[in-house]
């Protein structure tokens, strides 16, 4: 007798094959139930909707992605040589997701193709991405600006963190779509590494003090000159320019 998990996976495989071949919008729950040899009522014992078949528990939650990122940030893992620990950790985080997708490549490729071809599913996928960004931004921001928020005219660390995270997500999506469409023979994890390698993120530097240097000393004068004319005030040295990177 099949376990509930085995039945769920078999039903998901049937539905994904129909979605992939006929289109998500063209396939009904009745179509899935007929193909699987069950009743429509039985279908809803395993899935709440057609969308649930596609996503299910496949997509990691924001907290799961955050925990994975922290593991790599705190462990110093990454494996790249671009000199950016944050970018290395993001790459390692998405490579870990790619390893899981490689382990179940058939289902993941079909699910990815269905998501990419269905506007409503793409919107739901984007919502999950935005949740990831919200969870990762505080962690990345702290590493990008270890000295705290920049002063007037400086770079907003939260803005920079969001830019870096969205860039990482775009790299991951490009790799996944290429992999799912059959345009790459290599494993997804290797493709993720390759795409992430196209980007270089500057290493954050600690800001120097913005206080002006002490005033320059006036040149030494002879007693006659000091008596005959009042010395002009010393010109303060300019503050060191802030590193604009």
mmCIF file of N, CA and C in Angstrom, residues 9-10 22 33 42 68 74 117 120 132 144 149 153 157 178 180 182 191 194 208 211 214-215 217 223 233 238 242:
data_model
loop_
_atom_site.group_PDB
_atom_site.id
_atom_site.type_symbol
_atom_site.label_atom_id
_atom_site.label_comp_id
_atom_site.label_asym_id
_atom_site.label_seq_id
_atom_site.Cartn_x
_atom_site.Cartn_y
_atom_site.Cartn_z
ATOM 1 N N UNK A 9 3.401 12.525 -4.268
ATOM 2 C CA UNK A 9 4.427 12.719 -5.295
ATOM 3 C C UNK A 9 3.952 12.209 -6.658
ATOM 4 N N UNK A 10 3.263 11.072 -6.675
ATOM 5 C CA UNK A 10 2.755 10.532 -7.941
ATOM 6 C C UNK A 10 1.705 11.462 -8.545
ATOM 7 N N UNK A 22 0.439 20.859 -21.688
ATOM 8 C CA UNK A 22 -0.784 21.522 -22.164
ATOM 9 C C UNK A 22 -0.946 22.954 -21.690
ATOM 10 N N UNK A 33 -7.334 14.584 -12.026
ATOM 11 C CA UNK A 33 -7.925 13.442 -11.329
ATOM 12 C C UNK A 33 -8.145 12.270 -12.287
ATOM 13 N N UNK A 42 -10.768 13.338 -4.028
ATOM 14 C CA UNK A 42 -9.500 12.772 -3.538
ATOM 15 C C UNK A 42 -8.329 13.708 -3.818
ATOM 16 N N UNK A 68 20.255 29.638 6.031
ATOM 17 C CA UNK A 68 21.318 29.126 5.159
ATOM 18 C C UNK A 68 22.370 30.201 4.903
ATOM 19 N N UNK A 74 28.711 33.064 8.738
ATOM 20 C CA UNK A 74 29.415 32.804 9.985
ATOM 21 C C UNK A 74 30.507 31.758 9.814
ATOM 22 N N UNK A 117 6.153 30.017 -17.645
ATOM 23 C CA UNK A 117 5.184 30.214 -18.727
ATOM 24 C C UNK A 117 3.818 30.706 -18.250
ATOM 25 N N UNK A 120 0.483 34.183 -13.613
ATOM 26 C CA UNK A 120 0.020 34.137 -12.229
ATOM 27 C C UNK A 120 0.994 33.432 -11.309
ATOM 28 N N UNK A 132 12.157 36.761 0.634
ATOM 29 C CA UNK A 132 13.574 36.455 0.865
ATOM 30 C C UNK A 132 14.387 37.728 1.031
ATOM 31 N N UNK A 144 27.773 44.799 4.992
ATOM 32 C CA UNK A 144 28.208 45.785 4.010
ATOM 33 C C UNK A 144 28.652 47.080 4.686
ATOM 34 N N UNK A 149 25.141 53.186 9.557
ATOM 35 C CA UNK A 149 24.676 53.979 8.423
ATOM 36 C C UNK A 149 25.648 55.078 8.035
ATOM 37 N N UNK A 153 25.313 62.208 2.138
ATOM 38 C CA UNK A 153 26.062 62.005 0.902
ATOM 39 C C UNK A 153 26.683 60.632 0.766
ATOM 40 N N UNK A 157 23.362 51.796 3.400
ATOM 41 C CA UNK A 157 23.693 50.363 3.444
ATOM 42 C C UNK A 157 22.512 49.458 3.117
ATOM 43 N N UNK A 178 17.809 28.741 -17.573
ATOM 44 C CA UNK A 178 18.652 28.113 -18.607
ATOM 45 C C UNK A 178 18.696 26.606 -18.408
ATOM 46 N N UNK A 180 16.432 24.704 -16.785
ATOM 47 C CA UNK A 180 15.112 24.084 -16.993
ATOM 48 C C UNK A 180 14.757 23.968 -18.463
ATOM 49 N N UNK A 182 16.738 23.339 -20.814
ATOM 50 C CA UNK A 182 17.614 22.390 -21.489
ATOM 51 C C UNK A 182 18.746 23.035 -22.242
ATOM 52 N N UNK A 191 26.114 25.644 -12.889
ATOM 53 C CA UNK A 191 25.638 26.787 -13.658
ATOM 54 C C UNK A 191 25.462 28.013 -12.750
ATOM 55 N N UNK A 194 28.802 29.497 -12.240
ATOM 56 C CA UNK A 194 29.262 30.202 -13.431
ATOM 57 C C UNK A 194 28.614 31.580 -13.554
ATOM 58 N N UNK A 208 36.701 56.350 6.913
ATOM 59 C CA UNK A 208 37.626 57.165 7.692
ATOM 60 C C UNK A 208 36.854 58.297 8.347
ATOM 61 N N UNK A 211 35.968 64.202 10.366
ATOM 62 C CA UNK A 211 36.277 65.446 11.049
ATOM 63 C C UNK A 211 37.417 66.171 10.339
ATOM 64 N N UNK A 214 43.297 69.406 11.981
ATOM 65 C CA UNK A 214 43.571 70.635 12.738
ATOM 66 C C UNK A 214 44.116 71.713 11.831
ATOM 67 N N UNK A 215 43.891 73.011 12.185
ATOM 68 C CA UNK A 215 44.374 74.102 11.338
ATOM 69 C C UNK A 215 45.874 74.038 11.135
ATOM 70 N N UNK A 217 49.612 75.368 10.871
ATOM 71 C CA UNK A 217 50.343 76.381 11.632
ATOM 72 C C UNK A 217 50.804 77.503 10.722
ATOM 73 N N UNK A 223 60.423 89.129 14.615
ATOM 74 C CA UNK A 223 59.770 90.087 15.517
ATOM 75 C C UNK A 223 59.327 91.345 14.812
ATOM 76 N N UNK A 233 44.706 84.780 9.532
ATOM 77 C CA UNK A 233 44.262 83.510 10.154
ATOM 78 C C UNK A 233 44.668 82.299 9.303
ATOM 79 N N UNK A 238 41.477 70.841 4.298
ATOM 80 C CA UNK A 238 40.233 70.195 3.869
ATOM 81 C C UNK A 238 40.098 68.816 4.504
ATOM 82 N N UNK A 242 35.467 61.434 1.461
ATOM 83 C CA UNK A 242 34.900 60.119 1.798
ATOM 84 C C UNK A 242 35.090 59.144 0.624
#
